[in-house]
């Protein structure tokens, strides 16, 4: 599965700006997550005789959608219908489910618009404009400033640009650092928040094979969901949407993916890769295993508990499998690490060979190595000195920081609380999504226990949070005594500002107040010691790469819109060849191969209708498009910008793609459009929806 | 595919007796290729509550068949019907084919007995008796003899035992060294040479997926062929045969495999494993690639050439894939090699800790290391100083040696020419199987070129064989001028004895005469320097293992009958779980996944009948039985000794099984009986054969 990883290296406010330039001159043609301002037109012309026109690019961009909680999608009908993955939609599905009606397990279909289900807190973005603001941001850090002052100046300028843009256009406005900060771009998004569920299959159909089959292929998943976007109570009529091609793409056909890859670390320096291998991944994998153990114990209590924990568990299992692959196939892969070291040496040799380049860029590598070393010693402590595993605890911290930050001048605020960022913060704060107190308590007790185990009882954070109580006692008091599950209570605190928050006796607010100074301290320490040093070093490497390897590069992924291309093709797999596509025959084969049980069970309707289905209908297929987590739900399109697939995963061989692209075995896994139509018409009685999709 | 490897480490007459004890105390219960005189009854009782009776064991043994050219099979009807794999039968299929009628491509079915096709040179063996002759063989090497004298004494005694047994019983009689020679057993076989083909599917159905899918799983192969055994012109009525169980075995069910694993090297010393890794496998893999290149060029000339070369190419491709897996997953696997080193250290420490054991066994390891070092320096030269790639050249050498050896006292003959071995030698010498002169010439020219490249033009063997000519010229003259393709010519030379051979002007015979002294010299050098030292060292290690780890051991495989057991179970595969069985649904899925083309094309009849087939019919399944090449064609049976499957392969994860058994992922791949019946009845119009098989 390719949902944007639920875990990110960054703690709240502790982000390490790690975007780096990606491509070397030897890269295979299919490699690359290209921005729409720098599309791979030359490569496409050379290899496939196809050059996308500006009109084509604009149409594709404006038909593409970002799911702001970590996925991609697209408009696919003039009636505002949006397609994404079931596993991107599953969070919303769970939020509209109850113990009495479980749309995750049972699926959902609204035969008429009035039956569509409004999502509690789903925000969709369409990228309307991209403006190069590199010189404005760079110029803001005037010569003579210290590194800390320069960082503050850049951050202030970025906040100002975003705020001006928002006020001017009412569009969501984000400044994005590309090429390690060698470029800054202002991206403006149209925001949709009235998004209603139209169709989702049963999870066992969408996620056939479960965590076992996740990130593998051959695959047989109907990992699709449809939403409809509304504005002012009416379906939007998008000027741009993708037309449907039920035939899909043939073997070796050129295809494109337009979506939002979350992050890649392809040009991390060797020092950073060593940090990932020795510090970051071990800490993260241990934490995820701990979280899964906590949730597993909770879910074992009963069917309703299982339902409540399912989406969190899915996210963590998905992350565990992805990170394990990245760790074992990437960071622990000696051949890869050797190659990375060699590439870095060649790059640095080229920089060192030229006195001007050496003077300008040469110090960047040792600088980064020094920063990484400083970070390594503190990483685990900082990681565990925070509240996690509880949505209410996170909301409490957001409320405490929000009321304190918003009155300040924009330039002085903590990251995440700048003016242009507030609409999304408030949208999340006031989400009516259900909160389950027992799950909250189990989650918080578990993570407090983990923090205690890792930090020891003498640790200041632990003393402050536990105050001598056991993790279970503390969690019971904090969650049991909190009223934050009530949206009105949260709204009253935000509306009441600092005064209301200071007066609150809600135990989670009280705790967040105590912890807030520590959060500010850590953010400041990170700015002074990490970000202010790392950012300029990364910028230097980015510029050095331009100087040495030229401008035909793509930036590391940043959960912004990218275009990637490739061909439909199998690959060498475990001693043989993987097929380029699978069919309904294979779905039934694989279910029978596990006695129709466990993660490979299918709804009875599938077996009952096996005789009426066209079993040769393609189900999933693979292409050499270069994708990663965040691309989930991206449309696969052909040269005519028609939908020929729906990205939902990378194969297991692609997991090391976070660090390098292997064109031989790296494959993007997609749902075939024919399966979607066959299922809607013959298994779900949704012919009208199929007609809308097919434009009939 | 699990046919006995066409390549063996041993050159003709240069065998290194390398059978070693296999099991350590930590071995999982499913590990082990057990002799019928030492069945794993205790393990079976402990783990499955099942103890095979002597009657059960005798019935299974007497129903099991060895295919003497490298495979296994079994009696499955009272009418003498024998089941094996298509890929075991394919050599005979090709030998009865012509350019006009290609049974390999088109398959074969004899609806009535008179249509059955007699195999030109297929010899089947049934193991009738096993007699422990350890003390007799061991006593023959009297105290005080040199190592060379002791070896000669043992060999003479073995030849005598075999000859006496043959004369006394008329049964084929072989003395087998087990446990590295710590035990010697006389095995007596009933021999069948009138073996007629009844049914074989098209090769594309039997070998669906070709070399790509070979040694992999999930799999969809109808890798079956049926023969009928005749004696005196009538079908035999075997007293023992396996009954059929069309339901097959369920998930987790206990199953057995009774067959003939070719060879394993599980308890090679570390010195021997290093030799395999550094010398043997590199030489062998390079040679096989060279052979395949030669045959590929030949086969590219046309359809008939392709047909002629196909079986040789299949064998070589099969070996390449198996050996590459053994090399990369085994010998180049640092974790395995480290474990082997640790196991050896623990074993040797236990020997060293006891003065008596140290004195008796301690020298064995350094002795073997010394022998291996001596061998390493000469291995490649000896490997290339021989004729290969041509059946006629091999026949010529056999004829020259045969007439010289047979007049000698049995004890003085070269290995392979002892009295008891002559019937099989003559059966092969006089085979009427077709010989294709152009293929012979291409094969010989190619291997002579390889020898020239490896040895250089100054090498004595090269000078002798080429005499200044190019490899192509030499091969043209040798094959073009030879009449040995004619069985009558071969028979006349054998009947005429030394005199006829000495007088022959056949260029291959002339060359073999010149080379014979070199062969004798190499055999003698190997006896004096390798075998006479290695055999006693291996015997010591075998006895030391009995002393340290006890008697509940199984010997390394020796292409003699073994019983192995396991359960029907999937396994972790490439990030997910492999199913325990596949179905007809999956066959069609996989064909479509490659556009019904190449190695995944199916006959039209399959697509035409897709509607009448029960698509949920199981096709192949996996069990944790411990098998290796040579087990191909072995029956999989349940506790009631009913056929529930037909072994045809090991999965790719099992290839390192030559060196160690990994119970987690090592799986035996078998054809399901239901597929055989469904195909015979619905696709091949062979209901009567199906009735015979099912006992209806």
Short mmCIF file of C-alpha atoms in Angstrom, two decimals, chain A residues 134-434:
data_model
loop_
_atom_site.label_atom_id
_atom_site.label_comp_id
_atom_site.label_asym_id
_atom_site.label_seq_id
_atom_site.Cartn_x
_atom_site.Cartn_y
_atom_site.Cartn_z
CA UNK A 134 13.26 31.66 -4.74
CA UNK A 135 14.82 35.09 -5.02
CA UNK A 136 12.35 36.67 -2.60
CA UNK A 137 12.96 34.02 0.06
CA UNK A 138 16.70 33.93 -0.47
CA UNK A 139 17.03 37.70 -0.46
CA UNK A 140 15.24 37.89 2.88
CA UNK A 141 18.27 36.41 4.62
CA UNK A 142 20.54 39.43 4.24
CA UNK A 143 24.31 39.06 4.26
CA UNK A 144 25.86 39.38 7.68
CA UNK A 145 23.08 37.62 9.56
CA UNK A 146 23.95 34.72 11.80
CA UNK A 147 22.64 31.34 10.72
CA UNK A 148 19.85 31.57 13.30
CA UNK A 149 18.91 35.06 12.15
CA UNK A 150 18.95 34.00 8.52
CA UNK A 151 16.64 31.06 9.23
CA UNK A 152 14.23 33.32 11.08
CA UNK A 153 14.30 35.83 8.23
CA UNK A 154 13.50 33.12 5.65
CA UNK A 155 10.72 31.70 7.76
CA UNK A 156 9.23 35.14 8.28
CA UNK A 157 9.35 35.86 4.56
CA UNK A 158 7.72 32.54 3.74
CA UNK A 159 4.93 33.20 6.23
CA UNK A 160 4.43 36.62 4.71
CA UNK A 161 4.29 35.30 1.16
CA UNK A 162 1.76 32.67 2.17
CA UNK A 163 -0.41 35.12 4.10
CA UNK A 164 -0.40 37.70 1.31
CA UNK A 165 -1.32 35.06 -1.21
CA UNK A 166 -4.14 33.67 0.90
CA UNK A 167 -5.60 37.13 1.46
CA UNK A 168 -5.23 38.02 -2.17
CA UNK A 169 -6.63 34.85 -3.72
CA UNK A 170 -8.45 33.04 -0.89
CA UNK A 171 -6.54 29.99 -2.11
CA UNK A 172 -4.58 27.79 0.28
CA UNK A 173 -1.00 29.03 -0.15
CA UNK A 174 2.12 27.05 0.71
CA UNK A 175 5.74 27.85 -0.01
CA UNK A 176 7.54 24.65 -0.93
CA UNK A 177 11.29 24.17 -0.74
CA UNK A 178 12.52 22.12 -3.70
CA UNK A 179 16.00 20.86 -4.52
CA UNK A 180 17.00 21.13 -0.86
CA UNK A 181 16.00 24.78 -0.81
CA UNK A 182 17.86 25.68 -3.96
CA UNK A 183 14.40 26.69 -5.16
CA UNK A 184 11.30 27.99 -3.34
CA UNK A 185 7.86 27.88 -4.95
CA UNK A 186 4.54 29.30 -3.86
CA UNK A 187 1.85 26.69 -4.54
CA UNK A 188 -1.80 27.84 -4.49
CA UNK A 189 -4.56 25.32 -3.95
CA UNK A 190 -8.27 25.41 -4.36
CA UNK A 191 -9.62 23.82 -1.16
CA UNK A 192 -12.70 21.59 -0.96
CA UNK A 193 -14.08 20.57 2.42
CA UNK A 194 -17.58 19.35 1.54
CA UNK A 195 -16.68 15.91 0.29
CA UNK A 196 -19.28 13.15 0.29
CA UNK A 197 -18.82 9.44 0.04
CA UNK A 198 -20.47 7.77 -2.95
CA UNK A 199 -19.05 4.26 -3.04
CA UNK A 200 -16.58 2.03 -1.26
CA UNK A 201 -16.37 -1.76 -1.48
CA UNK A 202 -16.02 -4.02 1.55
CA UNK A 203 -12.55 -3.71 2.99
CA UNK A 204 -11.83 -7.41 2.36
CA UNK A 205 -12.38 -6.76 -1.35
CA UNK A 206 -10.39 -3.53 -1.41
CA UNK A 207 -7.62 -4.91 0.79
CA UNK A 208 -7.79 -8.53 -0.37
CA UNK A 209 -4.78 -10.34 1.10
CA UNK A 210 -4.47 -7.90 4.01
CA UNK A 211 -1.12 -6.95 5.46
CA UNK A 212 0.35 -10.14 3.96
CA UNK A 213 -0.28 -9.06 0.38
CA UNK A 214 0.29 -5.37 1.10
CA UNK A 215 3.23 -4.08 -0.97
CA UNK A 216 3.33 -7.26 -3.02
CA UNK A 217 2.29 -8.38 -6.46
CA UNK A 218 0.63 -10.27 -8.23
CA UNK A 219 -2.32 -8.62 -6.56
CA UNK A 220 -6.11 -8.65 -6.77
CA UNK A 221 -7.42 -5.57 -4.94
CA UNK A 222 -10.44 -3.41 -5.71
CA UNK A 223 -8.76 -0.60 -3.81
CA UNK A 224 -11.10 2.14 -4.96
CA UNK A 225 -13.51 4.64 -3.41
CA UNK A 226 -15.57 7.40 -4.96
CA UNK A 227 -16.44 10.74 -3.42
CA UNK A 228 -18.42 13.66 -4.78
CA UNK A 229 -17.24 17.19 -4.14
CA UNK A 230 -19.75 19.86 -3.20
CA UNK A 231 -19.63 23.62 -2.95
CA UNK A 232 -22.50 25.63 -1.54
CA UNK A 233 -24.53 22.47 -1.25
CA UNK A 234 -24.21 21.51 -4.90
CA UNK A 235 -21.91 19.16 -6.73
CA UNK A 236 -19.02 21.04 -8.31
CA UNK A 237 -18.75 21.00 -12.09
CA UNK A 238 -15.00 20.75 -12.55
CA UNK A 239 -13.69 22.38 -15.71
CA UNK A 240 -11.06 19.66 -15.83
CA UNK A 241 -11.60 15.96 -15.21
CA UNK A 242 -10.13 12.75 -16.61
CA UNK A 243 -12.11 10.73 -19.13
CA UNK A 244 -12.36 7.00 -18.59
CA UNK A 245 -10.80 4.29 -20.75
CA UNK A 246 -12.19 0.94 -19.65
CA UNK A 247 -9.75 -0.96 -21.87
CA UNK A 248 -6.85 0.24 -19.79
CA UNK A 249 -3.28 0.21 -21.05
CA UNK A 250 -1.60 -2.58 -23.00
CA UNK A 251 1.72 -4.27 -22.33
CA UNK A 252 4.61 -1.85 -22.93
CA UNK A 253 2.30 1.14 -23.31
CA UNK A 254 3.51 4.54 -22.10
CA UNK A 255 1.56 5.71 -19.05
CA UNK A 256 1.75 8.60 -16.58
CA UNK A 257 0.96 9.03 -12.93
CA UNK A 258 -0.09 12.43 -11.65
CA UNK A 259 -0.07 12.50 -7.88
CA UNK A 260 1.54 13.47 -4.62
CA UNK A 261 4.55 11.40 -3.58
CA UNK A 262 5.10 12.05 0.12
CA UNK A 263 8.83 12.06 0.55
CA UNK A 264 11.99 10.48 -0.79
CA UNK A 265 15.54 10.56 0.54
CA UNK A 266 17.35 9.69 -2.63
CA UNK A 267 20.18 12.11 -2.28
CA UNK A 268 20.75 12.04 1.41
CA UNK A 269 24.44 12.31 2.12
CA UNK A 270 26.17 9.22 3.39
CA UNK A 271 26.21 10.74 6.87
CA UNK A 272 22.44 11.12 6.75
CA UNK A 273 21.95 7.58 5.46
CA UNK A 274 24.06 6.27 8.29
CA UNK A 275 21.87 8.23 10.71
CA UNK A 276 18.78 6.67 9.15
CA UNK A 277 20.24 3.21 9.44
CA UNK A 278 21.75 3.49 12.90
CA UNK A 279 19.36 5.81 14.71
CA UNK A 280 16.14 6.75 12.96
CA UNK A 281 14.85 3.44 11.59
CA UNK A 282 15.69 1.35 14.67
CA UNK A 283 13.88 3.85 16.93
CA UNK A 284 10.90 4.10 14.60
CA UNK A 285 10.49 0.38 14.01
CA UNK A 286 10.64 -0.35 17.70
CA UNK A 287 8.06 2.34 18.41
CA UNK A 288 5.69 1.01 15.75
CA UNK A 289 5.97 -2.53 17.07
CA UNK A 290 5.17 -1.21 20.52
CA UNK A 291 2.13 0.69 19.26
CA UNK A 292 0.88 -2.37 17.42
CA UNK A 293 1.25 -4.50 20.53
CA UNK A 294 -0.81 -1.95 22.51
CA UNK A 295 -3.54 -1.82 19.89
CA UNK A 296 -3.48 -5.59 19.44
CA UNK A 297 -4.22 -6.08 23.13
CA UNK A 298 -7.02 -3.53 22.95
CA UNK A 299 -8.54 -4.99 19.78
CA UNK A 300 -8.51 -8.50 21.25
CA UNK A 301 -11.17 -7.44 23.75
CA UNK A 302 -14.03 -7.70 21.29
CA UNK A 303 -15.48 -7.01 17.87
CA UNK A 304 -16.30 -3.36 18.58
CA UNK A 305 -12.81 -2.73 19.93
CA UNK A 306 -11.42 -4.36 16.82
CA UNK A 307 -13.49 -2.05 14.65
CA UNK A 308 -12.34 1.04 16.57
CA UNK A 309 -8.65 0.14 16.42
CA UNK A 310 -8.64 -1.14 12.85
CA UNK A 311 -7.67 1.99 10.95
CA UNK A 312 -4.89 2.93 13.35
CA UNK A 313 -3.58 -0.62 13.20
CA UNK A 314 -3.78 -0.67 9.44
CA UNK A 315 -1.73 2.52 9.26
CA UNK A 316 0.89 1.21 11.62
CA UNK A 317 1.11 -2.18 9.93
CA UNK A 318 1.43 -0.43 6.59
CA UNK A 319 4.22 1.73 7.96
CA UNK A 320 5.95 -1.21 9.56
CA UNK A 321 6.01 -3.13 6.30
CA UNK A 322 7.17 -0.11 4.30
CA UNK A 323 9.83 0.92 6.77
CA UNK A 324 11.05 -2.63 7.21
CA UNK A 325 11.50 -2.88 3.46
CA UNK A 326 13.26 0.47 3.30
CA UNK A 327 15.49 -0.57 6.18
CA UNK A 328 16.35 -4.10 5.09
CA UNK A 329 16.41 -3.69 1.32
CA UNK A 330 17.82 -0.19 1.46
CA UNK A 331 19.80 0.82 4.49
CA UNK A 332 21.07 -2.65 5.39
CA UNK A 333 21.83 -3.41 1.75
CA UNK A 334 25.58 -3.22 1.51
CA UNK A 335 25.55 -2.95 -2.28
CA UNK A 336 23.30 0.10 -2.11
CA UNK A 337 25.27 1.78 0.63
CA UNK A 338 28.51 1.15 -1.25
CA UNK A 339 27.01 2.67 -4.37
CA UNK A 340 25.78 5.68 -2.43
CA UNK A 341 29.26 6.19 -1.01
CA UNK A 342 30.78 5.93 -4.47
CA UNK A 343 28.31 8.39 -5.97
CA UNK A 344 28.97 10.87 -3.19
CA UNK A 345 32.70 10.50 -3.64
CA UNK A 346 32.46 11.15 -7.37
CA UNK A 347 30.24 14.18 -6.78
CA UNK A 348 32.52 15.61 -4.13
CA UNK A 349 35.60 14.92 -6.25
CA UNK A 350 34.06 17.00 -9.00
CA UNK A 351 33.35 19.80 -6.53
CA UNK A 352 36.84 19.62 -5.06
CA UNK A 353 38.48 19.64 -8.49
CA UNK A 354 37.31 23.21 -9.10
CA UNK A 355 38.62 25.80 -6.62
CA UNK A 356 35.56 28.06 -6.97
CA UNK A 357 33.15 25.17 -6.40
CA UNK A 358 35.21 23.85 -3.54
CA UNK A 359 35.10 27.25 -1.85
CA UNK A 360 31.36 27.61 -2.38
CA UNK A 361 30.06 24.10 -1.71
CA UNK A 362 32.86 21.99 -0.26
CA UNK A 363 32.00 22.51 3.38
CA UNK A 364 28.43 21.30 3.03
CA UNK A 365 29.19 17.60 3.55
CA UNK A 366 31.26 17.88 6.73
CA UNK A 367 28.72 20.40 8.02
CA UNK A 368 25.88 17.94 7.55
CA UNK A 369 27.91 15.15 9.11
CA UNK A 370 28.47 17.35 12.16
CA UNK A 371 24.78 18.22 12.50
CA UNK A 372 23.76 14.61 12.12
CA UNK A 373 26.17 13.56 14.81
CA UNK A 374 24.74 16.16 17.18
CA UNK A 375 21.22 15.00 16.39
CA UNK A 376 22.01 11.32 16.78
CA UNK A 377 22.79 11.65 20.46
CA UNK A 378 19.45 13.29 21.24
CA UNK A 379 17.13 11.66 18.76
CA UNK A 380 15.68 8.86 20.83
CA UNK A 381 15.16 11.10 23.86
CA UNK A 382 13.38 13.77 21.85
CA UNK A 383 11.31 11.09 20.15
CA UNK A 384 9.97 9.74 23.43
CA UNK A 385 9.65 13.08 25.24
CA UNK A 386 6.26 13.76 23.70
CA UNK A 387 2.67 12.61 23.91
CA UNK A 388 1.46 10.20 21.24
CA UNK A 389 -1.06 7.44 20.73
CA UNK A 390 -3.97 9.71 21.69
CA UNK A 391 -5.81 12.16 19.47
CA UNK A 392 -7.15 14.09 22.47
CA UNK A 393 -3.66 14.61 23.89
CA UNK A 394 -2.52 15.95 20.53
CA UNK A 395 -5.58 18.23 20.30
CA UNK A 396 -4.86 19.58 23.79
CA UNK A 397 -1.33 20.55 22.79
CA UNK A 398 -2.60 22.18 19.59
CA UNK A 399 -5.15 24.23 21.56
CA UNK A 400 -2.56 25.44 24.09
CA UNK A 401 -0.11 26.44 21.38
CA UNK A 402 -2.80 27.91 19.11
CA UNK A 403 -4.12 30.43 21.61
CA UNK A 404 -0.61 31.49 22.52
CA UNK A 405 0.71 31.80 18.99
CA UNK A 406 -2.11 33.43 17.11
CA UNK A 407 -1.92 36.78 18.93
CA UNK A 408 1.78 37.10 17.97
CA UNK A 409 3.07 38.74 14.79
CA UNK A 410 3.07 36.07 12.09
CA UNK A 411 6.87 36.03 11.77
CA UNK A 412 7.31 35.17 15.44
CA UNK A 413 4.99 32.18 15.56
CA UNK A 414 5.88 28.54 15.87
CA UNK A 415 5.85 26.55 12.63
CA UNK A 416 2.37 25.28 11.92
CA UNK A 417 0.65 28.36 13.35
CA UNK A 418 1.33 30.93 10.66
CA UNK A 419 -1.69 32.84 9.39
CA UNK A 420 -1.98 30.93 6.14
CA UNK A 421 -1.87 27.63 8.00
CA UNK A 422 -4.71 28.37 10.39
CA UNK A 423 -7.69 27.30 8.24
CA UNK A 424 -6.41 23.73 8.06
CA UNK A 425 -5.51 23.72 11.76
CA UNK A 426 -9.03 24.83 12.66
CA UNK A 427 -10.62 22.36 10.23
CA UNK A 428 -8.88 19.56 12.06
CA UNK A 429 -9.45 20.96 15.53
CA UNK A 430 -13.17 21.12 15.03
CA UNK A 431 -13.62 17.81 13.23
CA UNK A 432 -16.75 16.01 14.45
CA UNK A 433 -15.10 12.65 13.94
CA UNK A 434 -15.84 10.29 16.83
#
